Short mmCIF file of C-alpha atoms and ligand atoms in Angstrom, two decimals:
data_model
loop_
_atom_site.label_atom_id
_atom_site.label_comp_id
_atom_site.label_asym_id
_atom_site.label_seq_id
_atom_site.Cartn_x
_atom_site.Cartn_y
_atom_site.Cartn_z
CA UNK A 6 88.48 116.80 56.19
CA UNK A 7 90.83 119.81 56.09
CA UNK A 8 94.23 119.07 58.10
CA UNK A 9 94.36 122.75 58.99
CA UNK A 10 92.15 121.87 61.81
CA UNK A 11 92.73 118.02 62.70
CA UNK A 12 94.21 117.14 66.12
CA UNK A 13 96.16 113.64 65.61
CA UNK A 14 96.19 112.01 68.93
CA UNK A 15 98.90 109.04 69.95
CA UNK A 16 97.17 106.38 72.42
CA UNK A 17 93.61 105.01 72.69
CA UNK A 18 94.72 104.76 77.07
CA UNK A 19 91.77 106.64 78.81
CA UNK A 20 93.84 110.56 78.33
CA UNK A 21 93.88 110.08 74.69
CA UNK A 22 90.61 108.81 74.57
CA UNK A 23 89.04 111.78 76.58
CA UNK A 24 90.99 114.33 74.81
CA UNK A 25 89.36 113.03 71.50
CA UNK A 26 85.72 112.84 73.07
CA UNK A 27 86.33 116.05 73.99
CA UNK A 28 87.60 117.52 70.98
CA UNK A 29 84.79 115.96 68.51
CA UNK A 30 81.78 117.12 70.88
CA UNK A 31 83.24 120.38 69.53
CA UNK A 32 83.25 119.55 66.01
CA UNK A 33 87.16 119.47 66.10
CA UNK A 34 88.21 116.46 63.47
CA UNK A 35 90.30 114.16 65.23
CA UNK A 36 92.64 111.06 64.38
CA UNK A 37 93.09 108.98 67.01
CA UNK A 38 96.09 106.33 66.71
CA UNK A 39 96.29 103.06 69.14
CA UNK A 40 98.92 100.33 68.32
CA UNK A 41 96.00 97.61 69.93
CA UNK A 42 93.00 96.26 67.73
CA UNK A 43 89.86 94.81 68.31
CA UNK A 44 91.71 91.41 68.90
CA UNK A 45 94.03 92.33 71.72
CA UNK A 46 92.50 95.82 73.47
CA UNK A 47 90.84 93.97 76.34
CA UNK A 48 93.72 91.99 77.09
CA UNK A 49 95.03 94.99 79.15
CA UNK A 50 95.75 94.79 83.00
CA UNK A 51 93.07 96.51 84.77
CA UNK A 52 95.76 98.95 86.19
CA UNK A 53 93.96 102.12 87.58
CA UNK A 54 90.72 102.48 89.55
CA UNK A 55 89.85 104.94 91.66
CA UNK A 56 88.13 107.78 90.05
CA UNK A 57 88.06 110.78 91.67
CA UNK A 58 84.72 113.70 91.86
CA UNK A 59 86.57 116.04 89.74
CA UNK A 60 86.91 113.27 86.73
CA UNK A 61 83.77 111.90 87.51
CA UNK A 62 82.32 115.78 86.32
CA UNK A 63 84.74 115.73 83.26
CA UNK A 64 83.56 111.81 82.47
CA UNK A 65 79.67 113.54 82.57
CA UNK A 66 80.85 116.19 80.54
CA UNK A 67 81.28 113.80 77.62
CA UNK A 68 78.41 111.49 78.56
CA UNK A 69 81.14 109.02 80.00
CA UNK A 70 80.18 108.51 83.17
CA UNK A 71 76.48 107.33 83.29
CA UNK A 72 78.04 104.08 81.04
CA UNK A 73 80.84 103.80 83.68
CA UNK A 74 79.06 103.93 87.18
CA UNK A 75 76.90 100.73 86.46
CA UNK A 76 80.28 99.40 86.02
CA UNK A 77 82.01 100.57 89.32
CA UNK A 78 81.46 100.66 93.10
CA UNK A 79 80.66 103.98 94.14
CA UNK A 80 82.68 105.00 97.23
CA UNK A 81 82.24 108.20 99.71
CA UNK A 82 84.15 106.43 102.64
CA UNK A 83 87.86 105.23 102.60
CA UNK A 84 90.21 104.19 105.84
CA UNK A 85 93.68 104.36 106.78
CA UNK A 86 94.68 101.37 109.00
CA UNK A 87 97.49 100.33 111.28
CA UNK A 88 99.12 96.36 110.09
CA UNK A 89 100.35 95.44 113.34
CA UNK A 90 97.93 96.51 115.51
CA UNK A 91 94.41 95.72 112.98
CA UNK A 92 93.40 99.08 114.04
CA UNK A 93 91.34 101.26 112.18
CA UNK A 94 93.26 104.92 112.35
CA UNK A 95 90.60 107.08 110.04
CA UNK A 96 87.80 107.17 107.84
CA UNK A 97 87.25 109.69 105.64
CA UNK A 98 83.96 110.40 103.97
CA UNK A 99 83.18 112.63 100.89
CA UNK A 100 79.72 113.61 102.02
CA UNK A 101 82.26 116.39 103.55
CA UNK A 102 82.73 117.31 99.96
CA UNK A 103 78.87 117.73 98.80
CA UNK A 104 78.60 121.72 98.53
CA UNK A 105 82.44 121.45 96.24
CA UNK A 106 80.74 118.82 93.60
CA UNK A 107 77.86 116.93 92.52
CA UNK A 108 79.93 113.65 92.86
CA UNK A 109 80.74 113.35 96.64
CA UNK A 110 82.30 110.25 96.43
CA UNK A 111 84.91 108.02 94.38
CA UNK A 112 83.78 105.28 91.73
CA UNK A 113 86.30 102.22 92.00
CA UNK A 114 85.95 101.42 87.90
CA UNK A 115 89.10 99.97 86.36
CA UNK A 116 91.26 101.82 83.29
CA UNK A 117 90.47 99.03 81.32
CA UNK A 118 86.38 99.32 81.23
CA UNK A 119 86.90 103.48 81.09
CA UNK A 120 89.00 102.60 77.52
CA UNK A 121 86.48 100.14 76.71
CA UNK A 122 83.04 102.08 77.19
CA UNK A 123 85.02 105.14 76.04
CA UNK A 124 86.30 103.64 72.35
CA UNK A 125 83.02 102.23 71.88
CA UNK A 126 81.90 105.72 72.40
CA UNK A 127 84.87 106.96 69.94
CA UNK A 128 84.06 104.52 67.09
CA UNK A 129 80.39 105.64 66.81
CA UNK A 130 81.77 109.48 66.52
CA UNK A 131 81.38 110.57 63.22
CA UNK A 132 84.73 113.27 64.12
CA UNK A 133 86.75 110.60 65.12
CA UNK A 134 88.42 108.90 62.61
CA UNK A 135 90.15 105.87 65.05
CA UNK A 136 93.02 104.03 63.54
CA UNK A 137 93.59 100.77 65.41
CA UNK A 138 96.16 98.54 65.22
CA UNK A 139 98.26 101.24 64.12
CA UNK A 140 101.57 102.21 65.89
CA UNK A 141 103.04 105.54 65.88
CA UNK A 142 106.56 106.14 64.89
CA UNK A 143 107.49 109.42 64.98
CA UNK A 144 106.69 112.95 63.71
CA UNK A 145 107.33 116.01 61.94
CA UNK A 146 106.16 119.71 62.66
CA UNK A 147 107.01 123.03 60.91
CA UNK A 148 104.81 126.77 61.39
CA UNK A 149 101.64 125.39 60.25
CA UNK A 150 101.03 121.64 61.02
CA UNK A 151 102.34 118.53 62.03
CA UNK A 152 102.72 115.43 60.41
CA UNK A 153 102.51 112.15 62.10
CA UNK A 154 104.54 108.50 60.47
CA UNK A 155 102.80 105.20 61.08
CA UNK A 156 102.35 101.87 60.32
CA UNK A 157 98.84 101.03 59.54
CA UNK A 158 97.11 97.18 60.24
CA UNK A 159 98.76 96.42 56.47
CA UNK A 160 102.25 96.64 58.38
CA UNK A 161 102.88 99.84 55.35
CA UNK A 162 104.33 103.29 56.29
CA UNK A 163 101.83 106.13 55.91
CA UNK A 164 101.53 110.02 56.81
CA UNK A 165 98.62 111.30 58.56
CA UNK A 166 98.88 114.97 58.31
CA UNK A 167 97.10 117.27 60.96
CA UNK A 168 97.19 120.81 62.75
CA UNK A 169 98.25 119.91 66.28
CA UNK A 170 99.98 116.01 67.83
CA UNK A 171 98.70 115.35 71.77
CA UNK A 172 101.19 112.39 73.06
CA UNK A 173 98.85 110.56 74.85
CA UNK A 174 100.24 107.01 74.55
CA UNK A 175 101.77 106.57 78.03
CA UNK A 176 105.34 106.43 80.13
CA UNK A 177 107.33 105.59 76.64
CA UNK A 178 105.97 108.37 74.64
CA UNK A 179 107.69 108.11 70.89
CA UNK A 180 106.69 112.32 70.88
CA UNK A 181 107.87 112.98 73.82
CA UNK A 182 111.25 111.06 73.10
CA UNK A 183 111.13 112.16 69.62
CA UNK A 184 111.15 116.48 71.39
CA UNK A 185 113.77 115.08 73.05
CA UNK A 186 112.21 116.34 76.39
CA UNK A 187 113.86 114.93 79.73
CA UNK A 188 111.59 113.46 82.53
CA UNK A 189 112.75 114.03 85.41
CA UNK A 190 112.37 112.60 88.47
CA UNK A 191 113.68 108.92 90.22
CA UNK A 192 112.38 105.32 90.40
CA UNK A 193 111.57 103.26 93.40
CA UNK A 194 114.17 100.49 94.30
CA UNK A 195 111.45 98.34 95.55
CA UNK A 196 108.92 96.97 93.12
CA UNK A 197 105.01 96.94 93.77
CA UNK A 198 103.56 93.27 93.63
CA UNK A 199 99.60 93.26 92.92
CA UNK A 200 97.54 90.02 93.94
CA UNK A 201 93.99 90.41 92.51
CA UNK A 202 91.77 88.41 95.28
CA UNK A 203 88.11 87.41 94.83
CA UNK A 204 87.64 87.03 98.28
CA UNK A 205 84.80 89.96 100.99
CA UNK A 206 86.91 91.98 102.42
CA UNK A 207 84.44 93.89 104.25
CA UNK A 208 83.60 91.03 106.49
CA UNK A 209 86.39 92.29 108.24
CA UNK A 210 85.55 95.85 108.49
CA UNK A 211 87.44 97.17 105.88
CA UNK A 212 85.64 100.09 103.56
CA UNK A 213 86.16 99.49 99.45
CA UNK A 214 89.45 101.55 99.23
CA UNK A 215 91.95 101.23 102.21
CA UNK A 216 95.93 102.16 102.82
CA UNK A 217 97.37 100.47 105.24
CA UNK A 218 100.82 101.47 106.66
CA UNK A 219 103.45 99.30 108.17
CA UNK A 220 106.68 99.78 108.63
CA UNK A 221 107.92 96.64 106.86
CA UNK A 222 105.28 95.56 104.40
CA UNK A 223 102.86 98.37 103.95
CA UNK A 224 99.61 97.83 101.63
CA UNK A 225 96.68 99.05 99.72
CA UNK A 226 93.57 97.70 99.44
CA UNK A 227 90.66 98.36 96.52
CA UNK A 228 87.55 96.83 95.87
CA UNK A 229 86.29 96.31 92.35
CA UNK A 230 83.16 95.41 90.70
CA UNK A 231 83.12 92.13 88.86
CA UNK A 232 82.37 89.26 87.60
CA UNK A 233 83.89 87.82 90.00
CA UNK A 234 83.73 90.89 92.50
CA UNK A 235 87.35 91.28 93.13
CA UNK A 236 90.17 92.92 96.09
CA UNK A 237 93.38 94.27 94.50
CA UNK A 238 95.80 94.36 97.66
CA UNK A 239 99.38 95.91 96.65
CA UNK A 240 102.35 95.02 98.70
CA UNK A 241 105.89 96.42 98.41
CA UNK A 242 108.66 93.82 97.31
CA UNK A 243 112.49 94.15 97.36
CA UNK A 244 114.04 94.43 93.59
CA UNK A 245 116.73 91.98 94.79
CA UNK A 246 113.97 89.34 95.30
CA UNK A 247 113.54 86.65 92.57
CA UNK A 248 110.37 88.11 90.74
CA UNK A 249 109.14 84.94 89.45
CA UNK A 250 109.21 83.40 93.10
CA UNK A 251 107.54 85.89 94.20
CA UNK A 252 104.33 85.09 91.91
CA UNK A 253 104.64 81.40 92.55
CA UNK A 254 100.80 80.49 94.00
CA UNK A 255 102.09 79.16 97.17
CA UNK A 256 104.18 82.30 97.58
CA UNK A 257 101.09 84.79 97.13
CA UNK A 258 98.57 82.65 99.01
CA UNK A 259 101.58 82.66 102.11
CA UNK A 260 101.71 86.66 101.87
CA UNK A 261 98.20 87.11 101.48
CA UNK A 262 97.87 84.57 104.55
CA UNK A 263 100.25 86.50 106.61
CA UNK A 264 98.26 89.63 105.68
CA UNK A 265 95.11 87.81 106.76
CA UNK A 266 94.97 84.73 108.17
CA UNK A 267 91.74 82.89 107.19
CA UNK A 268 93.21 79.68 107.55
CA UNK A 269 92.21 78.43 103.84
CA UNK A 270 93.82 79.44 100.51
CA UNK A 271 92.61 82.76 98.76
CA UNK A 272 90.92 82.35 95.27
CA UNK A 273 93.65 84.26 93.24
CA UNK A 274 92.43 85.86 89.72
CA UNK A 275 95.34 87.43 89.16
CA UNK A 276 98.51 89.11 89.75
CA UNK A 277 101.30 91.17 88.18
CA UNK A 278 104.75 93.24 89.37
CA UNK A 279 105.38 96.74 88.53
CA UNK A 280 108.37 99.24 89.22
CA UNK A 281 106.85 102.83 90.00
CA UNK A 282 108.18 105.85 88.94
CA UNK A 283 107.94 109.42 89.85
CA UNK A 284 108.95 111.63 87.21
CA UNK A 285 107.65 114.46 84.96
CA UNK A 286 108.61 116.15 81.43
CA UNK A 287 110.45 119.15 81.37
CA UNK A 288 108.32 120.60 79.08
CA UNK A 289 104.70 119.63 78.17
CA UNK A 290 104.76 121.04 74.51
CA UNK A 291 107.19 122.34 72.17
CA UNK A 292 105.27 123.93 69.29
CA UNK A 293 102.09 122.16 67.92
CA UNK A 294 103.22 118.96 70.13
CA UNK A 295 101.79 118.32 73.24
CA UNK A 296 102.07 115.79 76.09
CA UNK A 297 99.18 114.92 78.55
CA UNK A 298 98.63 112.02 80.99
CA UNK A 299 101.47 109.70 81.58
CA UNK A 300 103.55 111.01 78.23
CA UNK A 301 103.74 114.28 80.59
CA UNK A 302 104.22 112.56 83.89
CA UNK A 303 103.79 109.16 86.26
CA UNK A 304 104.25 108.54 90.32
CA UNK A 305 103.37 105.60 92.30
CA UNK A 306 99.22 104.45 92.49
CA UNK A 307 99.20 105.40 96.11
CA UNK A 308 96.57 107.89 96.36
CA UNK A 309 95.47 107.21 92.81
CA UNK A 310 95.93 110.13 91.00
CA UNK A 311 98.02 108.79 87.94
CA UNK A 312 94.96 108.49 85.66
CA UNK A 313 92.79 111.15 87.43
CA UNK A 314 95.43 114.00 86.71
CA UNK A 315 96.44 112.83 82.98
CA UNK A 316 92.56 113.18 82.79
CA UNK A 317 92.21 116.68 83.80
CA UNK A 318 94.95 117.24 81.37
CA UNK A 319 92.98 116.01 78.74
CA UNK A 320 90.08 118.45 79.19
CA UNK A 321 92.29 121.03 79.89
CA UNK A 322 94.30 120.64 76.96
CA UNK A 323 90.95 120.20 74.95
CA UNK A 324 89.49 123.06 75.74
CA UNK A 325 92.17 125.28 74.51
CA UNK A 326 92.45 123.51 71.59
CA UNK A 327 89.33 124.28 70.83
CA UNK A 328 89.04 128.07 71.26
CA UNK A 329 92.77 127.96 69.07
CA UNK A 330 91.11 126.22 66.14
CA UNK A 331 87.61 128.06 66.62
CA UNK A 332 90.14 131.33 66.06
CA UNK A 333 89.22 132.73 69.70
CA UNK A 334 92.50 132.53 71.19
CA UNK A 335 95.97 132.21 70.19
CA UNK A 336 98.22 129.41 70.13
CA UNK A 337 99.98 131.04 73.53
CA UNK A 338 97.41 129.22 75.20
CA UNK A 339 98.70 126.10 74.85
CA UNK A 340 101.71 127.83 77.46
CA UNK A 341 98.78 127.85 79.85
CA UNK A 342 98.39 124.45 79.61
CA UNK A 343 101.99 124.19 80.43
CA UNK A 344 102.29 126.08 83.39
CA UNK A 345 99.20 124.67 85.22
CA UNK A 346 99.25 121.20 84.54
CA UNK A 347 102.82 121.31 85.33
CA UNK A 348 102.50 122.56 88.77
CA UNK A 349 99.79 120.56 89.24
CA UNK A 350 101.77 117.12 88.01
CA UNK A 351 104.99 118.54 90.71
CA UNK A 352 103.10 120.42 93.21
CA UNK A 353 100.45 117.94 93.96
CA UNK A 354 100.72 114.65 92.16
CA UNK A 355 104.14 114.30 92.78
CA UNK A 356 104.16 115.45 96.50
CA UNK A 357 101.12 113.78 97.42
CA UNK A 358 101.69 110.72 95.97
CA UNK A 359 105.83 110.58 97.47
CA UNK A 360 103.86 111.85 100.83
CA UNK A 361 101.13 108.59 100.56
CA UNK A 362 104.10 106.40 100.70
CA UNK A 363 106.38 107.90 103.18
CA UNK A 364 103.33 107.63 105.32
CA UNK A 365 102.39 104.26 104.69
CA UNK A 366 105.76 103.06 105.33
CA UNK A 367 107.17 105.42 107.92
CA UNK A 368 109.50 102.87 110.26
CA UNK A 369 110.05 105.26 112.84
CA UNK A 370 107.52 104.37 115.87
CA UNK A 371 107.02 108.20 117.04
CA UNK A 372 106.60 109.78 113.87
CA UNK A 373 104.18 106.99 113.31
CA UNK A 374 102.20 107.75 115.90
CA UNK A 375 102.29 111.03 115.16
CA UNK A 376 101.19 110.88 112.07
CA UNK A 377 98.36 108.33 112.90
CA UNK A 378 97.50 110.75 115.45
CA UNK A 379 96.88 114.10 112.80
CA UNK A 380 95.03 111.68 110.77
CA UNK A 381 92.39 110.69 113.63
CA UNK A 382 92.14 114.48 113.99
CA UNK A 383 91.61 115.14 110.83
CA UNK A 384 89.18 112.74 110.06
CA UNK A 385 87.14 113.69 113.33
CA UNK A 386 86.80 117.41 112.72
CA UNK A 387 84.60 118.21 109.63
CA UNK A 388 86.47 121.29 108.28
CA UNK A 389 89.50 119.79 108.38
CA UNK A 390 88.41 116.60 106.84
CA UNK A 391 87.27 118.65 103.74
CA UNK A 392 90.53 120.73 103.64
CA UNK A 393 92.04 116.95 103.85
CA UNK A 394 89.46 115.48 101.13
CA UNK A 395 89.82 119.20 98.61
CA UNK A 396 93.61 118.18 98.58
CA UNK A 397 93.11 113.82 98.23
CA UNK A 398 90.76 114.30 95.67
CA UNK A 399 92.52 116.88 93.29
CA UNK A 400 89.65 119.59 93.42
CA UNK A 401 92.49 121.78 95.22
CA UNK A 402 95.02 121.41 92.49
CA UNK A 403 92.18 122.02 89.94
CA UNK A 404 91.44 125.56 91.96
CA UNK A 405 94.81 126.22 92.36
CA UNK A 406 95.74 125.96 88.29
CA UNK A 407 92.36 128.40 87.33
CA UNK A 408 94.48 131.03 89.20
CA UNK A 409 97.44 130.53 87.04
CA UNK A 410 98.28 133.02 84.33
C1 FAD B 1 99.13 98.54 88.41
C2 FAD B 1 98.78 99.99 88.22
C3 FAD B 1 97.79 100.53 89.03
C4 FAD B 1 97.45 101.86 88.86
N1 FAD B 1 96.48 102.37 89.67
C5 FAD B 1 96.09 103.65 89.53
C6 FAD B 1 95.00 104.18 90.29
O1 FAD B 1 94.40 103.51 91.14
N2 FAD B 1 94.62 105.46 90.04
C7 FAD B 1 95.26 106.24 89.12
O2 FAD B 1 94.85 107.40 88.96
N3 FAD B 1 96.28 105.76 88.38
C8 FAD B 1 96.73 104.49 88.55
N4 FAD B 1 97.73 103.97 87.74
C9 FAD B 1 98.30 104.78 86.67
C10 FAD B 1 97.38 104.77 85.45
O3 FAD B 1 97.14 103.46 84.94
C11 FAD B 1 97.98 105.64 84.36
O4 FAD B 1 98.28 106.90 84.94
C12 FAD B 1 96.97 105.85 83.21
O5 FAD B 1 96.62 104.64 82.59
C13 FAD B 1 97.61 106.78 82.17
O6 FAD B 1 96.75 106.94 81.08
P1 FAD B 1 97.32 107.39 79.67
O7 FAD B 1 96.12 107.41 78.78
O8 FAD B 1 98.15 108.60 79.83
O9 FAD B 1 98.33 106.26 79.23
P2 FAD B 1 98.09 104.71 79.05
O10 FAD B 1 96.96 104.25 79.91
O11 FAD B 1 99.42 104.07 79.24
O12 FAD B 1 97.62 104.55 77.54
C14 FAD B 1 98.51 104.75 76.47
C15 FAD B 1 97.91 104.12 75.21
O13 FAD B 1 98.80 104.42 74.13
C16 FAD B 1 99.00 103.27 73.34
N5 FAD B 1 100.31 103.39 72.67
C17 FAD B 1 101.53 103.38 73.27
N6 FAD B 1 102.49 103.55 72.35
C18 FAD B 1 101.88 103.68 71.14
C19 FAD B 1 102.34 103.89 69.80
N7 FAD B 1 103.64 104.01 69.52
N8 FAD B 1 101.42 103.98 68.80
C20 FAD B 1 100.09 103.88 69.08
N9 FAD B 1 99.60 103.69 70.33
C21 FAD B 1 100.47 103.59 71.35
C22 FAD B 1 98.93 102.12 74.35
O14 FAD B 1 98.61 100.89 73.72
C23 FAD B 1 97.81 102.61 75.28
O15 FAD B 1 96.52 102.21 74.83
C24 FAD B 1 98.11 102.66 87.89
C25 FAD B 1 99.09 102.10 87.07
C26 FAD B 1 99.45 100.78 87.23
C27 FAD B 1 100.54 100.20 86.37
#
């Protein structure tokens, strides 16, 4: 296959992998790199779930989604609620969203069963030529083409030469270290501790996604499809606590019981403790290297647009490539790409997602209630409750970047 038109792209995570489905649909060669094989790939951590209407159309687009909703819960409603008080503040519903897309409502489906439908979907491309168990190392580019160092499953060096490089391989990205681009932005003091529950939630009126503010121990709270149907509930935890206390089981069943006291222990599948950060790249390409997903930027889960953005990247990104390499626009494109998914990533992810948790964990009482107040409102009068569901859901910051030069 003639390098002059390969894309090599860094990370089987689900931006890398959509950027490739997307590419080879279009007939453009691709070499896709992922440091896992078939031995370790599903060992992942679910990590992110909610999938927005937006993705869920770019998912369709590459015949992604009909393999994914069997997998998922699908979702139109989701509540905020007050701790203290067990109060139900709002419920939003999508159905407000049915004349702005065909998928009025979220689908709760994990990262991990997106990569896994979506490589399965990647190995039986006859574009994609998928390298697992091969980690990326760095790269070269000059004028005409890059070329990309790894170490292949034989542990040997080797040079995979190609037209353009998309980092796609997360929050440590070797290309966008190796650009020496800065990301910019801060990281939480407190950490983010996530108890995986099997345990009906509903039974207490909750809806399958929920945020739940309080002004000492805020939380979220998810519903996924199983075996064994499970609850992911995040709580916020103190970086000066001892972190492996804090996982002990008797120390998650006592916060979980405190949370909701059922009076007998919680079957626990699982739990893990991350530190969120909010940053994003000062640039998003530098010649034929670009960034996309969380390479190009990450913020905290609350709201969940970490995935869904570094999606809309991909396509985005994808799409340009394509009309470069078909020879129907030039490479200033790619600038394009820049400029709108960079405002998007600061002027909506960022914002949004710092908003989500200043709201859930707002400690003083007034602006509390005024804040629970709007969002009653909100929820309660249709028009605004779109407005309010455009912006949640990303459709807004997808309008907003087809007006960008
Ligand atoms: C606990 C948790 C919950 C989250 N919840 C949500 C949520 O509800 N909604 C949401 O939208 N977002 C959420 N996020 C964020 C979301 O998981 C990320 O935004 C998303 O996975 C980013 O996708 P990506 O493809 O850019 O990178 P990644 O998913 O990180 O994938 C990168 C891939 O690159 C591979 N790789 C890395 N380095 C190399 C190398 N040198 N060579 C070859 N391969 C390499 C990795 O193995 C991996 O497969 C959550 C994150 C966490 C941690």
């Amino acid at each position: 296959m003639d390098s002059s038109e390969r894309v090599i792209v860094i990370g089987a995570g689900p931006v890398g992998l959509c950027v490739s489905l997307a590419l080879a649909r279009e007939g453009v060669p691709v070499t896709l790199i992922e440091a896992l094989g078939d031995d370790n790939f599903l060992e992942q951590v679910p990590r992110a779930g909610t999938n927005h209407p937006a993705t869920l159309e770019m998912y369709d687009r590459i015949e992604l989604y009909q393999k994914l909703e069997p997998r998922g819960i699908i979702a139109p409603v989701f509540h905020y609620w007050d701790r203290a008080a067990n109060e139900l503040i709002a419920a939003f519903d999508h159905v407000h969203l049915k004349d702005d897309t065909r998928f009025p409502y979220v689908l709760q489906c994990e990262r991990i069963k997106i990569v896994e439908e979506a490589l399965k979907m990647a190995k039986a491309h006859p574009d994609i030529d998928l390298r697992l168990s091969t980690t990326f190392t760095r790269f070269e580019q000059n004028g005409s083409g890059v070329v990309a160092n790894v170490v292949n499953p034989a542990g040997e060096a080797e040079n995979i030469a190609g037209a353009y490089i998309v980092g796609a391989e997360g929050a440590r990205s070797i290309v966008r270290k190796d650009l020496d681009i800065a990301f910019e932005g801060f990281t939480y003091s407190d950490l983010t501790l996530n108890i995986e529950v099997a345990y009906d939630f509903r039974r207490h009126g909750y809806a399958e996604r929920n945020y739940i503010s309080d002004p000492t121990e805020w939380s979220n709270l998810f519903h996924w499809r199983g075996p064994p149907d499970r609850w992911r509930v995040h709580f916020p935890v103190a970086a000066s606590e001892d972190q492996e206390a804090i996982r002990r089981p008797a120390a998650l069943q006592a916060r979980l019981q405190r949370f909701l006291p059922t009076g007998s222990d919680f079957d626990i599948v699982a739990s893990n403790l991350y530190t969120v950060h909010q940053r994003v790249a000062k640039k998003f390409r530098v010649g034929r290297a670009i960034l996309a997903g969380d390479a190009a930027h990450v913020n905290s889960p609350i709201g969940a647009m970490g995935m869904n953005s570094g999606v809309h990247d991909a396509f985005n990104l994808a799409d340009k490539l394509v009309k470069i390499l078909r020879g129907e626009q030039g490479e200033e494109i790619l600038d394009r790409y820049e400029r709108q998914r960079r405002h998007v990533a600061i002027q909506h992810t960022q914002a949004q997602t710092v908003r989500n948790k200043r709201l859930l964990a707002e400690k003083d009482p007034a602006v509390r209630k005024r804040n629970q107040d709007e969002l009653r409102c909100t929820a309660e009068d249709p028009a605004r409750a779109r407005t309010f569901l455009l912006r949640t859901s990303l459709i807004e910051s997808l309008r907003e970047a087809e007006q960008i030069g």
